[in-house]
Amino acid sequence: MKTLQIETASLSYPVFIGGGIRKHADELLSSLNLPMTKLFLITDEEVDKRYGEELYRLLQSKWPVKKVAVPSGEQAKSIDMFMKLQTEAIEFHLDRSSCILALGGGVVGDLAGFVASTFMRGIDYVQFPTTLLSHDSAVGGKVAINHPLGKNLIGAFHQPKAVIYDTECLRTLPEKEMRSGLAEVIKHAFIHDEAFLNDLLNINSIEEITNEQLNDMVYKGISIKEAIVSNDEREQGIRAYLNFGHTLGHAVEAEYGYGEITHGDAVALGMQFALFVSENVLNCPIDRKQTGSWLKKLGYPGQVKRDISTEALISRMMNDKKTRGGIIQFVLLDRIGSVRLHSFRSEEIERWLNMWRWRLEGDE
Ligand SMILES: NC(=O)c1ccc[n+]([C@@H]2O[C@H](COP(=O)([O-])OP(=O)(O)OC[C@H]3O[C@@H](n4cnc5c(N)ncnc54)[C@H](O)[C@@H]3O)[C@@H](O)[C@H]2O)c1
């Protein structure tokens, strides 16, 4: 097992990473020295089938525990589910010294974390991530639910007390979820670590990823996120670097409709566009053809569906949380591992986006 310590201005907490460590979750939780009068284990139905009951039984021998499994998928990050979980917490007589455990992917982590941030004005919670994508979401303390008008619009900053990451759980992930999480790993490499990116470029297919590579991806991905978040817990400055590929990615996700494209596939498109703009605006020396064909080999889409208009994507970007005063902030690279924030008027981005899309169509 490897341990990383996350240091933020408000808190310091450990991230335990290793294959099979869920079987020692009781010891790891005890080592945190939290009051833990009661535990409220929140998971989703898919994860519950595989790991929920096992963890519940292990913890029950030491603490009073209640387990609730929400339906799998993005729709669980709703105000109705949030209220249902608050009701369960009240009826189970959770108190200010109790602890919420989030067992699942980013959806469960965001939802359970938001419940923890608001129940009795905030109680402890611990993340048990089970997807590759949650190497990104479990660390950093951003928790949220969705509003029908937009994703993650209702949320808080609330750091977990620990992250217990059993990488063995990743072995049961469907390939598309593995690919989705890998996109965030690739993003971390692009913005911070060229050597890590070169290692990743040797991966030829999702199926061939070894346990050792998975452990390495989770460890390095979290280390990079920690390096950024510890300097900017509340997203005043360099935390924005983590949005590499996300400005267009979020717009694509929303225009396709949630569930129609994974977050990672949308981010992979966003990164390809950001690299195109980086090359043209900042002369970023990157072999985009090679990167594009590598991403394609891994199964990522190479371009946005034709029936989605550039105007619709721009309009989504204008409503993004990070857009201010009509200026769209883009995360670009002047080389791999070196980030530049660049502000664009919507007409400028529209021009680049059209150019990128036309060139790709020309290449077909
Ligand atoms: N808070 C943050 O900083 C942050 C960062 C990135 C993403 N997010 C959020 O994360 C969410 C996406 O997370 P996700 O991709 O992990 O999705 P997810 O939590 O919906 O999990 C994806 C699917 O995999 C299933 N699953 C989870 N673990 C499994 C396992 N070990 N074996 C088999 N199936 C398993 C789930 O039931 C689900 O169907 C989005 O809501 C996004 O907004 C948050």
Coordinates of C-alpha atoms and ligand atoms in Angstrom, one line a residue:
M1 CA 0.0 0.0 0.0
K2 CA 1.2 3.5 -0.8
T3 CA 0.2 6.6 1.2
L4 CA 0.0 10.2 -0.1
Q5 CA -0.6 13.1 2.2
I6 CA -2.8 15.9 0.8
E7 CA -2.0 19.3 2.3
T8 CA -4.5 22.1 1.9
A9 CA -4.8 25.4 3.7
S10 CA -7.8 24.0 5.6
L11 CA -6.8 20.4 6.2
S12 CA -4.3 17.6 5.7
Y13 CA -5.5 14.1 5.0
P14 CA -4.1 10.7 3.8
V15 CA -4.8 8.9 0.6
F16 CA -4.2 5.1 0.9
I17 CA -3.7 3.4 -2.4
G18 CA -3.4 -0.3 -3.0
G19 CA -4.9 -3.5 -4.4
G20 CA -7.2 -5.3 -1.8
I21 CA -7.0 -2.6 0.9
R22 CA -10.8 -2.5 1.3
K23 CA -10.4 -5.7 3.3
H24 CA -8.6 -3.6 6.0
A25 CA -11.0 -0.6 5.8
D26 CA -11.8 -1.1 9.6
E27 CA -8.1 -0.7 10.6
L28 CA -7.5 2.2 8.2
L29 CA -10.6 4.0 9.5
S30 CA -9.5 3.4 13.1
S31 CA -6.1 4.9 12.3
L32 CA -7.7 8.2 11.5
N33 CA -8.8 8.8 15.1
L34 CA -12.1 10.3 14.2
P35 CA -15.0 10.2 16.8
M36 CA -17.2 8.1 14.4
T37 CA -20.2 7.7 16.7
K38 CA -22.0 6.2 13.7
L39 CA -21.2 5.4 10.1
F40 CA -23.5 6.2 7.1
L41 CA -22.3 4.2 4.1
I42 CA -23.6 5.7 0.8
T43 CA -23.0 3.7 -2.4
D44 CA -24.7 3.0 -5.7
E45 CA -26.6 -0.1 -6.7
E46 CA -24.0 -1.4 -9.1
V47 CA -21.1 -0.9 -6.6
D48 CA -23.3 -2.3 -3.8
K49 CA -23.6 -5.6 -5.6
R50 CA -19.9 -6.0 -5.8
Y51 CA -18.4 -4.3 -2.7
G52 CA -21.1 -2.7 -0.6
E53 CA -22.3 -5.7 1.4
E54 CA -18.7 -6.9 2.1
L55 CA -17.7 -3.4 3.4
Y56 CA -20.9 -3.1 5.4
R57 CA -20.3 -6.4 7.2
L58 CA -16.7 -5.6 7.9
L59 CA -17.6 -2.2 9.5
Q60 CA -20.6 -3.5 11.4
S61 CA -18.4 -5.5 13.7
K62 CA -16.9 -2.2 15.0
W63 CA -19.5 0.6 14.6
P64 CA -23.2 1.2 14.2
V65 CA -23.6 1.4 10.4
K66 CA -26.4 2.2 8.0
K67 CA -26.0 1.5 4.3
V68 CA -28.0 3.2 1.5
A69 CA -27.5 2.4 -2.3
V70 CA -28.7 5.0 -4.7
P71 CA -29.4 4.2 -8.4
S72 CA -26.2 4.1 -10.5
G73 CA -25.5 7.0 -12.8
E74 CA -25.5 10.8 -13.0
Q75 CA -29.3 11.2 -12.2
A76 CA -28.5 10.3 -8.6
K77 CA -26.8 13.7 -8.1
S78 CA -30.2 15.3 -7.7
I79 CA -31.9 17.5 -5.1
D80 CA -34.4 14.7 -4.5
M81 CA -31.7 12.1 -3.7
F82 CA -29.9 14.7 -1.6
M83 CA -33.1 15.1 0.5
K84 CA -33.7 11.4 0.7
L85 CA -30.2 10.9 2.1
Q86 CA -30.6 13.7 4.6
T87 CA -33.8 12.1 5.8
E88 CA -32.1 8.7 6.2
A89 CA -29.3 10.5 8.1
I90 CA -31.8 12.1 10.5
E91 CA -33.8 8.9 11.0
F92 CA -30.6 7.0 11.8
H93 CA -29.8 9.7 14.4
L94 CA -26.5 10.6 12.8
D95 CA -24.8 13.4 14.9
R96 CA -22.0 15.9 14.5
S97 CA -19.4 13.2 15.4
S98 CA -20.7 10.7 12.9
C99 CA -19.0 10.0 9.6
I100 CA -20.3 9.4 6.1
L101 CA -18.5 6.9 3.8
A102 CA -18.8 7.4 0.0
L103 CA -18.2 4.0 -1.7
G104 CA -18.4 4.4 -5.5
G105 CA -17.4 6.6 -8.4
G106 CA -17.5 10.4 -8.8
V107 CA -21.3 10.4 -8.6
V108 CA -21.4 8.8 -5.2
G109 CA -18.4 10.9 -4.0
D110 CA -19.9 14.2 -5.1
L111 CA -23.4 13.3 -3.7
A112 CA -22.3 11.8 -0.4
G113 CA -19.7 14.5 0.0
F114 CA -22.3 17.2 -0.5
V115 CA -24.6 15.5 2.1
A116 CA -21.7 15.5 4.5
S117 CA -20.9 19.1 3.9
T118 CA -24.4 20.2 4.7
F119 CA -25.8 17.8 7.3
M120 CA -25.8 19.7 10.7
R121 CA -23.6 22.3 8.9
G122 CA -21.0 19.7 8.0
I123 CA -19.7 16.4 9.3
D124 CA -16.7 14.1 8.5
Y125 CA -16.6 11.9 5.4
V126 CA -14.2 9.5 3.9
Q127 CA -14.0 8.6 0.2
F128 CA -13.8 5.0 -1.0
P129 CA -13.3 5.6 -4.8
T130 CA -14.1 2.6 -7.1
T131 CA -13.6 4.1 -10.6
L132 CA -10.5 5.3 -12.3
L133 CA -12.1 8.7 -12.9
S134 CA -12.5 9.2 -9.2
H135 CA -8.7 9.5 -8.7
D136 CA -9.7 13.0 -9.8
S137 CA -13.0 13.5 -8.0
A138 CA -12.1 12.0 -4.6
V139 CA -9.3 14.4 -3.9
G140 CA -9.7 18.2 -3.8
G141 CA -12.9 18.6 -1.8
K142 CA -15.3 19.8 -4.5
V143 CA -18.7 18.2 -3.8
A144 CA -21.9 18.9 -5.6
I145 CA -25.3 17.9 -7.0
N146 CA -26.8 18.9 -10.3
H147 CA -29.6 21.4 -11.0
P148 CA -31.9 20.6 -14.0
L149 CA -30.3 23.7 -15.6
G150 CA -26.7 22.7 -15.2
K151 CA -24.3 20.2 -13.8
N152 CA -22.6 20.7 -10.4
L153 CA -24.3 24.0 -9.8
I154 CA -25.2 23.3 -6.2
G155 CA -22.2 22.4 -4.2
A156 CA -19.5 23.2 -1.6
F157 CA -15.8 22.8 -0.9
H158 CA -15.6 20.1 1.8
Q159 CA -12.4 18.1 2.1
P160 CA -12.7 14.4 3.1
K161 CA -10.9 13.1 6.2
A162 CA -9.2 10.4 4.1
V163 CA -9.4 8.6 0.8
I164 CA -9.2 4.8 0.8
Y165 CA -8.5 3.7 -2.8
D166 CA -8.6 0.0 -3.5
T167 CA -7.3 -0.3 -7.0
E168 CA -8.5 -4.0 -7.2
C169 CA -12.0 -2.6 -7.5
L170 CA -11.1 -1.0 -10.9
R171 CA -10.8 -4.5 -12.4
T172 CA -14.6 -4.8 -12.5
L173 CA -15.1 -1.5 -14.3
P174 CA -16.7 -1.7 -17.8
E175 CA -14.2 -0.7 -20.5
K176 CA -16.0 2.5 -21.3
E177 CA -15.8 3.7 -17.7
M178 CA -12.1 2.8 -17.6
R179 CA -11.6 4.8 -20.8
S180 CA -13.5 7.7 -19.3
G181 CA -11.2 7.7 -16.2
L182 CA -8.1 7.3 -18.3
A183 CA -8.9 10.7 -20.0
E184 CA -8.4 12.5 -16.7
V185 CA -5.1 10.6 -16.1
I186 CA -4.0 11.8 -19.6
K187 CA -5.1 15.3 -18.7
H188 CA -2.9 15.3 -15.6
A189 CA 0.0 14.1 -17.6
F190 CA -0.4 16.8 -20.3
I191 CA -0.6 19.6 -17.8
H192 CA 2.2 18.5 -15.4
D193 CA 4.4 15.6 -16.4
E194 CA 5.9 14.9 -19.8
A195 CA 7.7 11.7 -18.7
F196 CA 4.4 10.3 -17.4
L197 CA 2.7 11.2 -20.7
N198 CA 5.4 9.3 -22.6
D199 CA 4.7 6.2 -20.4
L200 CA 1.0 6.5 -21.2
L201 CA 1.7 6.8 -24.9
N202 CA 3.0 3.2 -24.7
I203 CA -0.5 1.9 -23.8
N204 CA -2.1 0.5 -27.0
S205 CA -5.4 -0.7 -25.6
I206 CA -7.6 -0.4 -22.5
E207 CA -7.6 -4.2 -22.0
E208 CA -3.8 -4.4 -21.8
I209 CA -3.5 -2.0 -18.8
T210 CA -1.8 -4.0 -16.0
N211 CA -2.5 -3.7 -12.2
E212 CA 0.9 -2.1 -11.8
Q213 CA 0.1 0.6 -14.4
L214 CA -3.3 1.2 -12.7
N215 CA -1.6 1.8 -9.4
D216 CA 0.9 4.1 -11.0
M217 CA -1.8 6.1 -12.8
V218 CA -3.8 6.5 -9.6
Y219 CA -0.7 7.5 -7.6
K220 CA 0.7 9.9 -10.2
G221 CA -2.7 11.4 -11.1
I222 CA -3.5 12.1 -7.4
S223 CA 0.0 13.5 -6.8
I224 CA -0.4 16.0 -9.7
K225 CA -3.8 17.0 -8.4
E226 CA -2.4 17.4 -4.9
A227 CA 0.4 19.6 -6.2
I228 CA -2.1 21.9 -7.8
V229 CA -4.9 21.9 -5.2
S230 CA -2.6 22.3 -2.2
N231 CA -1.6 25.7 -3.7
D232 CA -5.1 26.8 -4.6
E233 CA -7.8 25.0 -2.6
R234 CA -10.6 27.4 -3.6
E235 CA -9.9 27.8 -7.3
Q236 CA -8.6 31.3 -7.3
G237 CA -5.7 30.6 -9.6
I238 CA -3.7 27.6 -10.8
R239 CA -6.5 25.1 -9.9
A240 CA -8.0 26.3 -13.2
Y241 CA -5.2 24.3 -14.9
L242 CA -7.2 21.2 -14.1
N243 CA -9.8 22.4 -16.6
F244 CA -7.6 21.5 -19.5
G245 CA -10.0 20.0 -22.1
H246 CA -13.0 20.8 -19.9
T247 CA -14.3 24.0 -21.5
L248 CA -15.3 22.3 -24.7
G249 CA -15.6 19.0 -22.9
H250 CA -18.5 20.3 -20.6
A251 CA -20.2 21.9 -23.6
V252 CA -20.0 18.6 -25.6
E253 CA -21.3 16.6 -22.7
A254 CA -24.3 18.9 -22.2
E255 CA -25.1 19.2 -26.0
Y256 CA -25.0 15.4 -26.5
G257 CA -27.1 15.0 -23.4
Y258 CA -25.8 13.4 -20.2
G259 CA -25.4 9.7 -20.5
E260 CA -25.0 9.9 -24.3
I261 CA -21.2 10.4 -24.0
T262 CA -18.9 9.7 -21.1
H263 CA -17.2 12.6 -19.3
G264 CA -13.8 11.2 -20.4
D265 CA -14.8 10.9 -24.1
A266 CA -16.0 14.5 -24.0
V267 CA -12.8 15.7 -22.2
A268 CA -10.7 13.8 -24.8
L269 CA -12.4 15.8 -27.5
G270 CA -11.8 19.0 -25.5
M271 CA -8.1 18.2 -25.1
Q272 CA -7.7 17.6 -28.8
F273 CA -9.3 21.0 -29.5
A274 CA -7.2 22.7 -26.7
L275 CA -4.0 21.2 -28.3
F276 CA -5.1 22.6 -31.7
V277 CA -5.5 26.1 -30.3
S278 CA -2.3 25.7 -28.3
E279 CA -0.4 24.9 -31.4
N280 CA -1.9 27.8 -33.3
V281 CA -1.9 30.5 -30.6
L282 CA 1.2 29.5 -28.5
N283 CA 3.2 27.5 -31.0
C284 CA 3.0 24.5 -28.7
P285 CA 5.4 21.9 -30.2
I286 CA 3.2 18.8 -30.2
D287 CA 2.7 16.1 -32.7
R288 CA -1.1 16.4 -32.8
K289 CA -1.5 13.7 -35.5
Q290 CA 0.3 11.2 -33.3
T291 CA -1.7 12.2 -30.2
G292 CA -4.9 12.0 -32.2
S293 CA -4.3 8.6 -33.6
W294 CA -3.2 7.3 -30.2
L295 CA -6.4 8.6 -28.6
K296 CA -8.4 7.0 -31.5
K297 CA -6.6 3.7 -30.9
L298 CA -7.7 3.8 -27.3
G299 CA -11.3 4.2 -28.5
Y300 CA -11.8 8.0 -27.9
P301 CA -13.8 10.0 -30.4
G302 CA -11.8 12.1 -32.8
Q303 CA -14.4 14.8 -33.5
V304 CA -17.7 16.3 -32.3
K305 CA -20.8 14.8 -34.0
R306 CA -21.7 16.7 -37.1
D307 CA -25.3 17.4 -36.0
I308 CA -24.1 19.5 -33.1
S309 CA -23.6 23.1 -34.2
T310 CA -20.6 25.2 -33.2
E311 CA -23.1 28.0 -32.1
A312 CA -24.7 25.6 -29.6
L313 CA -21.3 24.7 -28.2
I314 CA -20.3 28.3 -27.9
S315 CA -23.5 29.1 -26.2
R316 CA -22.9 26.3 -23.6
M317 CA -19.3 27.7 -23.0
M318 CA -20.8 31.2 -22.4
N319 CA -22.9 29.7 -19.6
D320 CA -20.0 27.8 -18.0
K321 CA -19.2 28.6 -14.4
K322 CA -15.8 29.7 -15.3
T323 CA -16.8 32.2 -18.0
R324 CA -16.9 35.8 -16.7
G325 CA -18.1 38.9 -18.5
G326 CA -18.5 37.1 -21.8
I327 CA -14.9 36.1 -21.8
I328 CA -14.2 32.4 -22.1
Q329 CA -11.1 31.3 -20.2
F330 CA -9.2 28.5 -22.0
V331 CA -6.4 26.3 -20.6
L332 CA -3.7 26.0 -23.2
L333 CA -0.2 24.5 -23.2
D334 CA 2.9 26.2 -24.5
R335 CA 4.6 22.8 -24.2
I336 CA 3.7 19.6 -22.4
G337 CA 3.7 20.2 -18.7
S338 CA 3.5 24.0 -19.0
V339 CA 0.1 25.6 -18.8
R340 CA -1.1 29.0 -20.0
L341 CA -4.5 30.5 -19.2
H342 CA -5.8 32.4 -22.2
S343 CA -8.9 34.6 -22.5
F344 CA -10.9 34.6 -25.7
R345 CA -14.0 36.5 -26.9
S346 CA -16.7 34.1 -28.0
E347 CA -16.1 35.1 -31.7
E348 CA -12.5 34.1 -31.5
I349 CA -13.3 30.6 -30.0
E350 CA -16.0 30.2 -32.6
R351 CA -13.5 30.8 -35.4
W352 CA -11.0 28.3 -33.9
L353 CA -13.7 25.7 -33.3
N354 CA -15.0 26.0 -36.9
M355 CA -11.5 25.7 -38.2
W356 CA -10.7 22.6 -36.1
R357 CA -13.9 20.9 -37.1
W358 CA -13.5 21.8 -40.9
R359 CA -9.9 20.5 -40.9
L360 CA -11.0 17.2 -39.3
E361 CA -13.8 16.8 -41.8
G362 CA -11.2 17.5 -44.6
D363 CA -9.0 14.8 -43.2
E364 CA -11.8 12.2 -43.3
Ligands
LIG1 N1 -15.6 16.6 -7.4 C1 -14.8 16.7 -8.4 O1 -13.7 17.3 -8.3 C2 -15.1 15.9 -9.7 C3 -14.1 15.8 -10.7 C4 -14.4 15.0 -11.8 C5 -15.6 14.5 -12.0 N2 -16.6 14.6 -11.0 C6 -17.9 14.0 -11.1 O2 -17.7 12.6 -11.2 C7 -18.9 12.1 -11.8 C8 -18.4 11.0 -12.7 O3 -17.8 10.0 -12.0 P1 -17.6 8.5 -12.5 O4 -17.1 8.5 -13.9 O5 -16.8 7.8 -11.5 O6 -19.1 8.0 -12.7 P2 -20.0 7.0 -11.8 O7 -19.8 7.3 -10.4 O8 -21.4 7.2 -12.3 O9 -19.5 5.6 -12.1 C9 -19.6 5.1 -13.4 C10 -20.4 3.8 -13.5 O10 -19.5 2.7 -13.1 C11 -20.2 2.0 -12.1 N3 -19.1 1.5 -11.2 C12 -18.4 2.3 -10.2 N4 -17.4 1.5 -9.7 C13 -17.5 0.3 -10.3 C14 -16.7 -0.8 -10.2 N5 -15.6 -0.9 -9.4 N6 -17.0 -1.9 -10.9 C15 -18.1 -1.9 -11.8 N7 -18.8 -0.8 -11.9 C16 -18.5 0.3 -11.2 C17 -21.2 2.9 -11.5 O11 -22.3 2.2 -10.9 C18 -21.6 3.7 -12.7 O12 -22.6 3.0 -13.4 C19 -19.6 13.2 -12.5 O13 -20.8 13.5 -11.8 C20 -18.6 14.4 -12.4 O14 -19.3 15.6 -12.3 C21 -16.3 15.3 -9.9

